[in-house]
CSV table of C-alpha atoms and ligand atoms in Angstrom, one decimal:
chain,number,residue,atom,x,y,z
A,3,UNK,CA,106.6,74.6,74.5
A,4,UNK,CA,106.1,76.4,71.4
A,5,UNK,CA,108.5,79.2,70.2
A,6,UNK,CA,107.4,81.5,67.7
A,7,UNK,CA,108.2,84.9,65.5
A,8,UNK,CA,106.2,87.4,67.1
A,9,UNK,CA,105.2,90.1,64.8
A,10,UNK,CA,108.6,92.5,65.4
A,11,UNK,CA,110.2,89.4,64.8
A,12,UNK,CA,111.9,88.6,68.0
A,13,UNK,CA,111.8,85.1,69.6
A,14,UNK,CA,109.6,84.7,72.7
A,15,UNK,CA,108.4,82.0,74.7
A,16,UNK,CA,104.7,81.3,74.1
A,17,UNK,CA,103.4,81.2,78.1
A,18,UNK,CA,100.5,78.8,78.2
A,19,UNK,CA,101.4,76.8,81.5
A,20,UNK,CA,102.0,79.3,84.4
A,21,UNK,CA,102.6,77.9,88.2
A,22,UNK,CA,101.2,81.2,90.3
A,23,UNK,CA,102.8,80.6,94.0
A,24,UNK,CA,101.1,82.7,96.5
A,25,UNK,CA,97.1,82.4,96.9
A,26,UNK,CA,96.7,85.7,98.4
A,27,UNK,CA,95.2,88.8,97.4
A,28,UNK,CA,97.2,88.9,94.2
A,29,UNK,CA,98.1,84.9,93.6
A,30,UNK,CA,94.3,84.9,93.5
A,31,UNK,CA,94.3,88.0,91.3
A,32,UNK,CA,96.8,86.7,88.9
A,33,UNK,CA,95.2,83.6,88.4
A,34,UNK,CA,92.0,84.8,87.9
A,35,UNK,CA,93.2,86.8,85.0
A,36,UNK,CA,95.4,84.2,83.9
A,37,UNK,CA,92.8,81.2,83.8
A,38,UNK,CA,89.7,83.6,82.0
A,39,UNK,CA,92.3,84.4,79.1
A,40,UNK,CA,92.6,80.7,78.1
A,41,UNK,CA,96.4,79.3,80.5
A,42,UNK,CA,96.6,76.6,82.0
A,43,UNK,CA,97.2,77.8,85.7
A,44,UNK,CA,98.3,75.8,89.0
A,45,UNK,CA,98.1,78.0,92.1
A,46,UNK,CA,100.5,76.9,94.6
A,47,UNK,CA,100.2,77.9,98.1
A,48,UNK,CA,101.3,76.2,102.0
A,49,UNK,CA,97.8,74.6,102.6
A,50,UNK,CA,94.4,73.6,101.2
A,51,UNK,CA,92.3,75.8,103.3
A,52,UNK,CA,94.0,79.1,102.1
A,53,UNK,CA,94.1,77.5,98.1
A,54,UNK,CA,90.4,76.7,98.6
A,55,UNK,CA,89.5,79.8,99.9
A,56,UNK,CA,91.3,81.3,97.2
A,57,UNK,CA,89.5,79.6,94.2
A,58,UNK,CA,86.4,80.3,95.8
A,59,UNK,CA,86.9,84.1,95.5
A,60,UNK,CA,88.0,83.5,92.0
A,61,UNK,CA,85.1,81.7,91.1
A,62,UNK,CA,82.7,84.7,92.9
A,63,UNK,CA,84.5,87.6,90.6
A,64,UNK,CA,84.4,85.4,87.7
A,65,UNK,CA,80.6,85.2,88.3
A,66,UNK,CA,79.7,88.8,88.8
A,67,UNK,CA,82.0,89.9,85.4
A,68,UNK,CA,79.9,87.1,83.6
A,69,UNK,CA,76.6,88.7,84.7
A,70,UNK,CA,78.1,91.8,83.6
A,71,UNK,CA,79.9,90.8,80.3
A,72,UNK,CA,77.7,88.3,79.1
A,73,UNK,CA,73.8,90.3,80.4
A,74,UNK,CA,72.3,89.2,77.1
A,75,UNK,CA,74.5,85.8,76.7
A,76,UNK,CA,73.8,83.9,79.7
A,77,UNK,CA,74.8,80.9,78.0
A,78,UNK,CA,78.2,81.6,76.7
A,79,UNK,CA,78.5,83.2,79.9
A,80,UNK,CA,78.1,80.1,81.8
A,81,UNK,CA,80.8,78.5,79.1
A,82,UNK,CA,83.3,81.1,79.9
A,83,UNK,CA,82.6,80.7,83.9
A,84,UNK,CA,83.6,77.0,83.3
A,85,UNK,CA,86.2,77.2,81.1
A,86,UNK,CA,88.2,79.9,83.2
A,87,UNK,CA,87.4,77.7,86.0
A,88,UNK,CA,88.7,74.5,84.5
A,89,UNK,CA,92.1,75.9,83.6
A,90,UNK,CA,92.6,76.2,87.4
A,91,UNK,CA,94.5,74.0,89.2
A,92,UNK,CA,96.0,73.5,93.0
A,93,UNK,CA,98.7,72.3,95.0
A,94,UNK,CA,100.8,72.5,97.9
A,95,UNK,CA,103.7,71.3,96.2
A,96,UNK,CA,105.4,73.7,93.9
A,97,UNK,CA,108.3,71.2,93.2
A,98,UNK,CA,106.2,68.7,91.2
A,99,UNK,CA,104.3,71.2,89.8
A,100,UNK,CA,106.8,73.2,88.0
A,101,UNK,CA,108.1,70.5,85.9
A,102,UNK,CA,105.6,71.3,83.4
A,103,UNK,CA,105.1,74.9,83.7
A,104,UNK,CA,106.7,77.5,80.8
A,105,UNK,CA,105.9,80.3,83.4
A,106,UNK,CA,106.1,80.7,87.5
A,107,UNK,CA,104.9,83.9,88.8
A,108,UNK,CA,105.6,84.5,92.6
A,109,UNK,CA,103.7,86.2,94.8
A,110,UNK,CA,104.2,84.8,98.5
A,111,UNK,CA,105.3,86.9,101.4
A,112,UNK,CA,107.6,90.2,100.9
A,113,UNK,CA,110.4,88.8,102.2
A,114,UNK,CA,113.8,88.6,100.7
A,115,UNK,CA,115.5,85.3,102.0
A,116,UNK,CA,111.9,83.1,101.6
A,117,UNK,CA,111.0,84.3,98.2
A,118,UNK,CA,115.1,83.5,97.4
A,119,UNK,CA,114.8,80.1,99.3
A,120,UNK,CA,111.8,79.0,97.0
A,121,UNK,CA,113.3,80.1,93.7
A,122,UNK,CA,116.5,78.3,94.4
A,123,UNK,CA,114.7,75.4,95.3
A,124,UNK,CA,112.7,75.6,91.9
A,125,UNK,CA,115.7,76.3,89.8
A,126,UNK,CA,116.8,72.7,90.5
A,127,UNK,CA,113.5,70.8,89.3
A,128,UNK,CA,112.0,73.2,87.2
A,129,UNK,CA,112.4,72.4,83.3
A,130,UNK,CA,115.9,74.7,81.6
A,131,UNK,CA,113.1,76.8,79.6
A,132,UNK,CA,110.9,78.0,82.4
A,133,UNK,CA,110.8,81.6,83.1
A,134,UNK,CA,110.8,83.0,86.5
A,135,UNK,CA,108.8,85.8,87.5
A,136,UNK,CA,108.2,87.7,91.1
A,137,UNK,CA,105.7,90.3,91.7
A,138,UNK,CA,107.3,92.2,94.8
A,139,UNK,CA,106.5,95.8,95.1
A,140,UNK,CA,110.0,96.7,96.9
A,141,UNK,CA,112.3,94.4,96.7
A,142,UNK,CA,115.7,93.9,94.2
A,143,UNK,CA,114.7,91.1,91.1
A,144,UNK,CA,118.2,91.0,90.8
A,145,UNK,CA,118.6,89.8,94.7
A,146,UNK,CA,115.8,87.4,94.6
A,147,UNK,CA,117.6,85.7,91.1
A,148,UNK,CA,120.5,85.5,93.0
A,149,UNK,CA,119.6,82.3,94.3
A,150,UNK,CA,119.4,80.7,91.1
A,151,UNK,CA,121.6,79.5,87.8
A,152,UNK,CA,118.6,81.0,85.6
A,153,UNK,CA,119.7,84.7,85.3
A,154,UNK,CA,118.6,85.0,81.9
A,155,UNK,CA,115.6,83.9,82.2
A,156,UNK,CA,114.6,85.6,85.6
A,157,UNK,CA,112.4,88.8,85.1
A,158,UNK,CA,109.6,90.9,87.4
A,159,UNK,CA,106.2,91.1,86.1
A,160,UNK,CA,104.8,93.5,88.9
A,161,UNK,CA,100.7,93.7,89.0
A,162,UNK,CA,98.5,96.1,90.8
A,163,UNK,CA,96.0,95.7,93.3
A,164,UNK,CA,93.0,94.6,92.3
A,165,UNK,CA,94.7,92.5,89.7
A,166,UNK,CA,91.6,91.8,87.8
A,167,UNK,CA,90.8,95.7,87.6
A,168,UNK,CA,93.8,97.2,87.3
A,169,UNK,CA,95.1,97.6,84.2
A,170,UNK,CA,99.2,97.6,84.2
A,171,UNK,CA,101.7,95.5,84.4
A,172,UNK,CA,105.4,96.8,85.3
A,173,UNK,CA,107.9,94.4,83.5
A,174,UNK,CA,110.9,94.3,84.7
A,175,UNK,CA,114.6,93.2,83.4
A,176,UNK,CA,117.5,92.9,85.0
A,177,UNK,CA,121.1,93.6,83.4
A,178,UNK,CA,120.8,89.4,83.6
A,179,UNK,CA,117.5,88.8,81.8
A,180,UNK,CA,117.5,87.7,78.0
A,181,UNK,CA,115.7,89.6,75.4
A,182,UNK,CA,114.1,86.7,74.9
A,183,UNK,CA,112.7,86.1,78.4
A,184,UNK,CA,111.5,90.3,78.5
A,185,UNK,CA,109.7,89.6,75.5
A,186,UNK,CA,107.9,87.0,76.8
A,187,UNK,CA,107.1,88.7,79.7
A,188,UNK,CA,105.8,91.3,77.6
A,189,UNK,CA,104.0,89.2,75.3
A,190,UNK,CA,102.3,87.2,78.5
A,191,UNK,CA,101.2,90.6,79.5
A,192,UNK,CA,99.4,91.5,76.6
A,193,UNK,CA,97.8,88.1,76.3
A,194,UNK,CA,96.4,88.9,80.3
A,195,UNK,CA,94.8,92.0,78.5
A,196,UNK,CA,97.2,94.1,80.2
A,197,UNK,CA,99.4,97.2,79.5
A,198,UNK,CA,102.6,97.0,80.3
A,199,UNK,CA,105.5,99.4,80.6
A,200,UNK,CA,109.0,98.7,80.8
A,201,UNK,CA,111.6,99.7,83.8
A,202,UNK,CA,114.8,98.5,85.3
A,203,UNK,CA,115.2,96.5,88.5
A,204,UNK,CA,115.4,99.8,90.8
A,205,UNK,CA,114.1,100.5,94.0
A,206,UNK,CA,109.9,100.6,93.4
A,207,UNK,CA,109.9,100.5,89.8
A,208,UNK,CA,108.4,103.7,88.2
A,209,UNK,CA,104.9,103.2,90.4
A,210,UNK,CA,106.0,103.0,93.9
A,211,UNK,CA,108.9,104.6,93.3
A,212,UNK,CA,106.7,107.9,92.2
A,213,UNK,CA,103.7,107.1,94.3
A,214,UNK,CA,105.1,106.6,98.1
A,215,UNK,CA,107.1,109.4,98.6
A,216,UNK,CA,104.2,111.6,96.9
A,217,UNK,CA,102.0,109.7,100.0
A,218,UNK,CA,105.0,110.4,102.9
A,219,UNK,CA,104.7,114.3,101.6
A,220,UNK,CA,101.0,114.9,102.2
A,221,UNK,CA,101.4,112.6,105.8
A,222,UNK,CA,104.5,115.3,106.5
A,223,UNK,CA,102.4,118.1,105.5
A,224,UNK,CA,99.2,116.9,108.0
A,225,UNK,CA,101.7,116.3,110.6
A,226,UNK,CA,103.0,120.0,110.3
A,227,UNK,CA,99.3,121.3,110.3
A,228,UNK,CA,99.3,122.5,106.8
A,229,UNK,CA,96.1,121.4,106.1
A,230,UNK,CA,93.9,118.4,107.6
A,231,UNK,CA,93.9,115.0,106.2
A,232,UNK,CA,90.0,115.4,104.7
A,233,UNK,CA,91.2,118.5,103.0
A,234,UNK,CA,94.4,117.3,101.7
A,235,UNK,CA,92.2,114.4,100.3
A,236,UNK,CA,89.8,116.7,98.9
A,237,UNK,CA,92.6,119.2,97.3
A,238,UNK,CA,94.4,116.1,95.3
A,239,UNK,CA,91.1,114.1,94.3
A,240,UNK,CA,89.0,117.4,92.9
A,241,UNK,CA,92.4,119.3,92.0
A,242,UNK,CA,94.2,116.7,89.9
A,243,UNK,CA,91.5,114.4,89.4
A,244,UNK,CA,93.1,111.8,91.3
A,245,UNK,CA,90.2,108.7,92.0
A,246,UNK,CA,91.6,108.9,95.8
A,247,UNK,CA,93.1,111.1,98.0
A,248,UNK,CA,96.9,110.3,99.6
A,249,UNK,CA,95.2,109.1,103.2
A,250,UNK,CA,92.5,106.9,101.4
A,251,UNK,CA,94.9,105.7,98.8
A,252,UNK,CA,97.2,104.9,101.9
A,253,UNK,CA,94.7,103.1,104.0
A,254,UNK,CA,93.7,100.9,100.7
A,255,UNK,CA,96.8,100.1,99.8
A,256,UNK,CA,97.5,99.5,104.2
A,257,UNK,CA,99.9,101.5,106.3
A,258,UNK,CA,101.5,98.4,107.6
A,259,UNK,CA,103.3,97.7,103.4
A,260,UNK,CA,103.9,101.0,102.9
A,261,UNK,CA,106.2,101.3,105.8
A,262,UNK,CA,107.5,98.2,105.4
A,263,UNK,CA,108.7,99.3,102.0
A,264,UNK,CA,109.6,102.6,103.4
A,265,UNK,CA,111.7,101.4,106.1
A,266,UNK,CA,113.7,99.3,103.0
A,267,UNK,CA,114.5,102.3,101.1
A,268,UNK,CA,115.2,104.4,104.1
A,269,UNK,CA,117.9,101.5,105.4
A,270,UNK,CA,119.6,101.6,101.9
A,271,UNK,CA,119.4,105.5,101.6
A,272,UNK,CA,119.8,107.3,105.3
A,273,UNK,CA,120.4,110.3,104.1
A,274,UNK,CA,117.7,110.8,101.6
A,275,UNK,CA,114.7,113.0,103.1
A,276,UNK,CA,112.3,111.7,100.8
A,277,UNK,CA,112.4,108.5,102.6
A,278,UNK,CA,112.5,109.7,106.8
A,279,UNK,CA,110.2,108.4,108.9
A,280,UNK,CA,107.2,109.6,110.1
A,281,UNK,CA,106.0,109.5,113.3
A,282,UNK,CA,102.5,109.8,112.5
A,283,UNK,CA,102.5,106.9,110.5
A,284,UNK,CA,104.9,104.4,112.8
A,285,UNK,CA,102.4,105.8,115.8
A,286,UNK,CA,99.1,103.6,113.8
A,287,UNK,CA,101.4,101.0,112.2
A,288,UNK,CA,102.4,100.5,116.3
A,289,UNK,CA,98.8,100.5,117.1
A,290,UNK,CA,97.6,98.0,114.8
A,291,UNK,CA,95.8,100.6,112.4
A,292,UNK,CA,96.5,99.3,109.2
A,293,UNK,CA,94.0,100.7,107.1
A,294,UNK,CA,90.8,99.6,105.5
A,295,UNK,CA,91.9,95.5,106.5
A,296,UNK,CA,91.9,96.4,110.3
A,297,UNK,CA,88.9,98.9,110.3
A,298,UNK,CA,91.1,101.8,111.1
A,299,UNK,CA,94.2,103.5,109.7
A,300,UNK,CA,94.0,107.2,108.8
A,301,UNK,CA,90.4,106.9,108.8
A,302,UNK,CA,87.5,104.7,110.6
A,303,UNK,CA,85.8,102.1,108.6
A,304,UNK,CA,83.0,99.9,109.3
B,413,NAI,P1,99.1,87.9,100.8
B,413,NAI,O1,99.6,87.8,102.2
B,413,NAI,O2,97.7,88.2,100.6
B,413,NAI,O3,99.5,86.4,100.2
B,413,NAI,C1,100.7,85.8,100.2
B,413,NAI,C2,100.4,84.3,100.2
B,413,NAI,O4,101.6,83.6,100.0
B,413,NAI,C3,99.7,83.7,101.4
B,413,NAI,O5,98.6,83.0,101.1
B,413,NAI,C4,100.8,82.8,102.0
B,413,NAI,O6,100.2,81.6,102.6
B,413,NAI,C5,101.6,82.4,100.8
B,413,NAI,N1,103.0,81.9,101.0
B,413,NAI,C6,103.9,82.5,101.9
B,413,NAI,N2,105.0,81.8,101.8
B,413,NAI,C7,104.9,80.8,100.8
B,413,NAI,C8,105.7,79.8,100.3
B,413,NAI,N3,107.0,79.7,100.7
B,413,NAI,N4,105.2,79.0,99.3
B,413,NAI,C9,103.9,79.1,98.9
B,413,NAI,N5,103.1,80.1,99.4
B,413,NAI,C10,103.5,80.9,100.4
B,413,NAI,O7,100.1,88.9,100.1
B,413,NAI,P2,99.8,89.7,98.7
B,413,NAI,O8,99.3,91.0,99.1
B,413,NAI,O9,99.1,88.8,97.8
B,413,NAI,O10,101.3,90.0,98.2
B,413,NAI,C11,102.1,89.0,97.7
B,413,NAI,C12,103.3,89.6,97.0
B,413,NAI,O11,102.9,90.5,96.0
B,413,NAI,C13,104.3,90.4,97.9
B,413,NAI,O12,105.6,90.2,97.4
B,413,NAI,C14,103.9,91.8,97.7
B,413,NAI,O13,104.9,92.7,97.9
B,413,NAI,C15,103.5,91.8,96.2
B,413,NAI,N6,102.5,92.8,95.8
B,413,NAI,C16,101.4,93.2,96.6
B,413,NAI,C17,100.5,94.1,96.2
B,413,NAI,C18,99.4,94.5,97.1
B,413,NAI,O14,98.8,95.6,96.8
B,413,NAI,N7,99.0,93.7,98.0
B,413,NAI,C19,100.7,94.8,94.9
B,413,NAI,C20,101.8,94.3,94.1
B,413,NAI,C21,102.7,93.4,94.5
C-alpha cells in the first residue's frame, strides 16, 4: 500500500484493492463504480451463479453509460468498457481474497449476527492495514465491529440505491475509528466520484433517519383518510419538488426493508411515536406486497 499527504495534510490510506462482499443489488452497484474509476475490485459472494449474474449486469450498465458517454468516441468507449471490466474479479472465498485487499466493503444480508460473523472471520486473515467498511442502512457500525480487534480502522461507507446513479455517500465513524481510516473513507469516496457527508454511527444515519419516519407520516395520514395515497403523492412531488411521492418512493425502495428497519428502531425506542407501527403497511408486508420487486405494494405494477 501506498500512504500519502493528502492535500489538508492528513495521512490516509490510498484504497486501490477493495474486496466488495455481497453481489446483490448494491455489491453489484459498488463494484461497478468501483471498477469504471480505475480499483482493482474482487466481488465476493456464496456462489458462482449469483457472482455471474452479477457481473453480467455490471457489464450491461457499463455498456449503455459508454453509448451514452463516449456517442462520438466509440473507440475509447470500448477501452473504458474493457478496462472497467478487467479490474473485476470473483470469488466465493472471501478469506483468501482479503489478504491483499487495502479495502473490504460489505454488503451481504441485513442481519446483525452474519455480517458480525464474517467480519470476525476476516479480521483474523485479513492484512493489519485493511480497512473495514459495511454498507447497512439500519444497523449499529459500532455492533457489527464488535466482532473484531480492528476498531480503528472499522468505518460505514453507506451508498444509495441505484449506486451507479446516486450520488452520496454517508461516511460513517465510530467513537473507535482513526482519523486516519475516516479519511480514507472519505478520500475513497471522492475517488468513486461521489459526495460524501459526514455522520455518527446513529440509528439511520442522517438519510434514513430523516426519510422513514417522513414515509410512516404520509402512510399514518392515508390510513386516517386525510387525503388518498395518489394525492398525497401528487401534493409532495409538485409541492416540494420531490422526484417521487412517499408511496412510490416506498414501493421502490420495498415495503418489506422499510419495516424491517422500522421494526429495529421501534424495538430499541417503544415509546417513540415516530416509530409505531402501522397497520396498513404490516397488512401488505403480510401479504407479500413488497413493492415494485413483487409487482404490488402501495401500487400495481406490471
Ligand atoms: P441483496 O439481497 O440484493 O444482496 C445481498 C447479497 O449478499 C446476496 O447476493 C447474498 O447471496 C449475499 N450474501 C449473503 N450472505 C453472505 C455471506 N455471508 N457472504 C457473502 N455473500 C453473502 O441485498 P442489497 O439490497 O444489495 O443489500 C445489501 C446490504 O446493503 C444490506 O445491509 C442493506 O441494508 C444495505 N443497503 C441496501 C440498500 C438498498 O436500497 N437495497 C441501500 C443501502 C444499503
Amino acid at each position: 500500500i501506498c500512504r500519502g499527504l493528502s492535500s489538508s495534510a492528513v495521512r490516509h490510506v490510498v484504497i486501490k484493492n477493495v474486496t466488495i462482499i455481497g453481489g446483490g443489488q448494491m455489491g453489484a452497484g459498488i463494484a461497478q463504480v468501483a471498477a469504471s474509476t480505475g480499483h482493482a475490485v474482487t466481488l465476493v459472494d456464496t456462489n458462482e451463479d449469483i457472482l455471474k449474474k452479477a457481473v453480467k449486469g455490471i457489464e450491461g450498465n457499463l455498456k449503455r453509460v459508454v453509448k451514452k458517454k463516449f456517442a462520438d468516441k466509440p473507440e475509447a468507449g470500448e477501452e473504458f468498457l474493457q478496462k472497467a471490466m478487467q479490474n473485476v474479479s470473483i470469488s466465493t472465498d472471501a478469506g483468501s481474497v482479503v489478504q491483499g485487499t487495502d479495502l473490504v466493503v460489505e454488503a451481504i444480508v441485513e442481519n446483525l449476527k452474519v455480517k458480525q460473523d464474517l467480519f470476525g472471520g476476516l479480521d483474523k486473515v485479513a492484512p493489519a492495514h485493511t480497512i473495514f467498511a459495511s454498507n447497512t442502512s439500519s444497523l449499529s457500525i459500532t455492533d457489527i465491529a464488535s466482532s473484531t480487534n480492528r476498531l480503528d480502522r472499522f468505518g460505514g461507507l453507506h451508498f444509495f440505491n441505484p449506486v451507479p446513479v446516486m450520488r452520496l455517500v454517508e461516511v460513517i465513524a465510530t467513537s473507535s475509528t482513526s482519523q486516519e481510516t475516516f479519511d480514507s473513507l472519505l478520500n475513497f469516496s471522492k475517488m468513486l466520484g461521489k459526495t460524501s457527508v459526514s455522520c455518527k454511527d446513529t440509528p439511520g444515519f442522517i438519510v434514513n433517519r430523516l426519510l422513514l419516519p417522513y414515509i410512516l407520516d404520509a402512510v399514518r395520514m392515508y390510513e386516517r383518510g386525510d387525503g388518498s395515497k395518489e394525492d398525497i403523492d401528487i401534493a409532495m412531488k409538485l409541492g416540494c419538488g420531490y422526484p417521487m411521492g412517499p408511496f412510490e418512493l416506498s414501493d421502490y425502495v420495498g415495503l418489506d426493508t422499510m419495516k424491517f428497519i422500522m421494526d429495529g428502531w421501534s424495538a430499541a425506542n417503544p415509546d417513540n411515536p415516530m416509530f409505531a407501527q402501522s397497520e396498513v403497511l404490516n397488512k401488505l408486508v403480510a401479504e407479500g406486497k413488497f413493492g415494485k420487486k413483487t409487482g404490488e405494494g402501495f401500487y400495481k405494477y406490471n
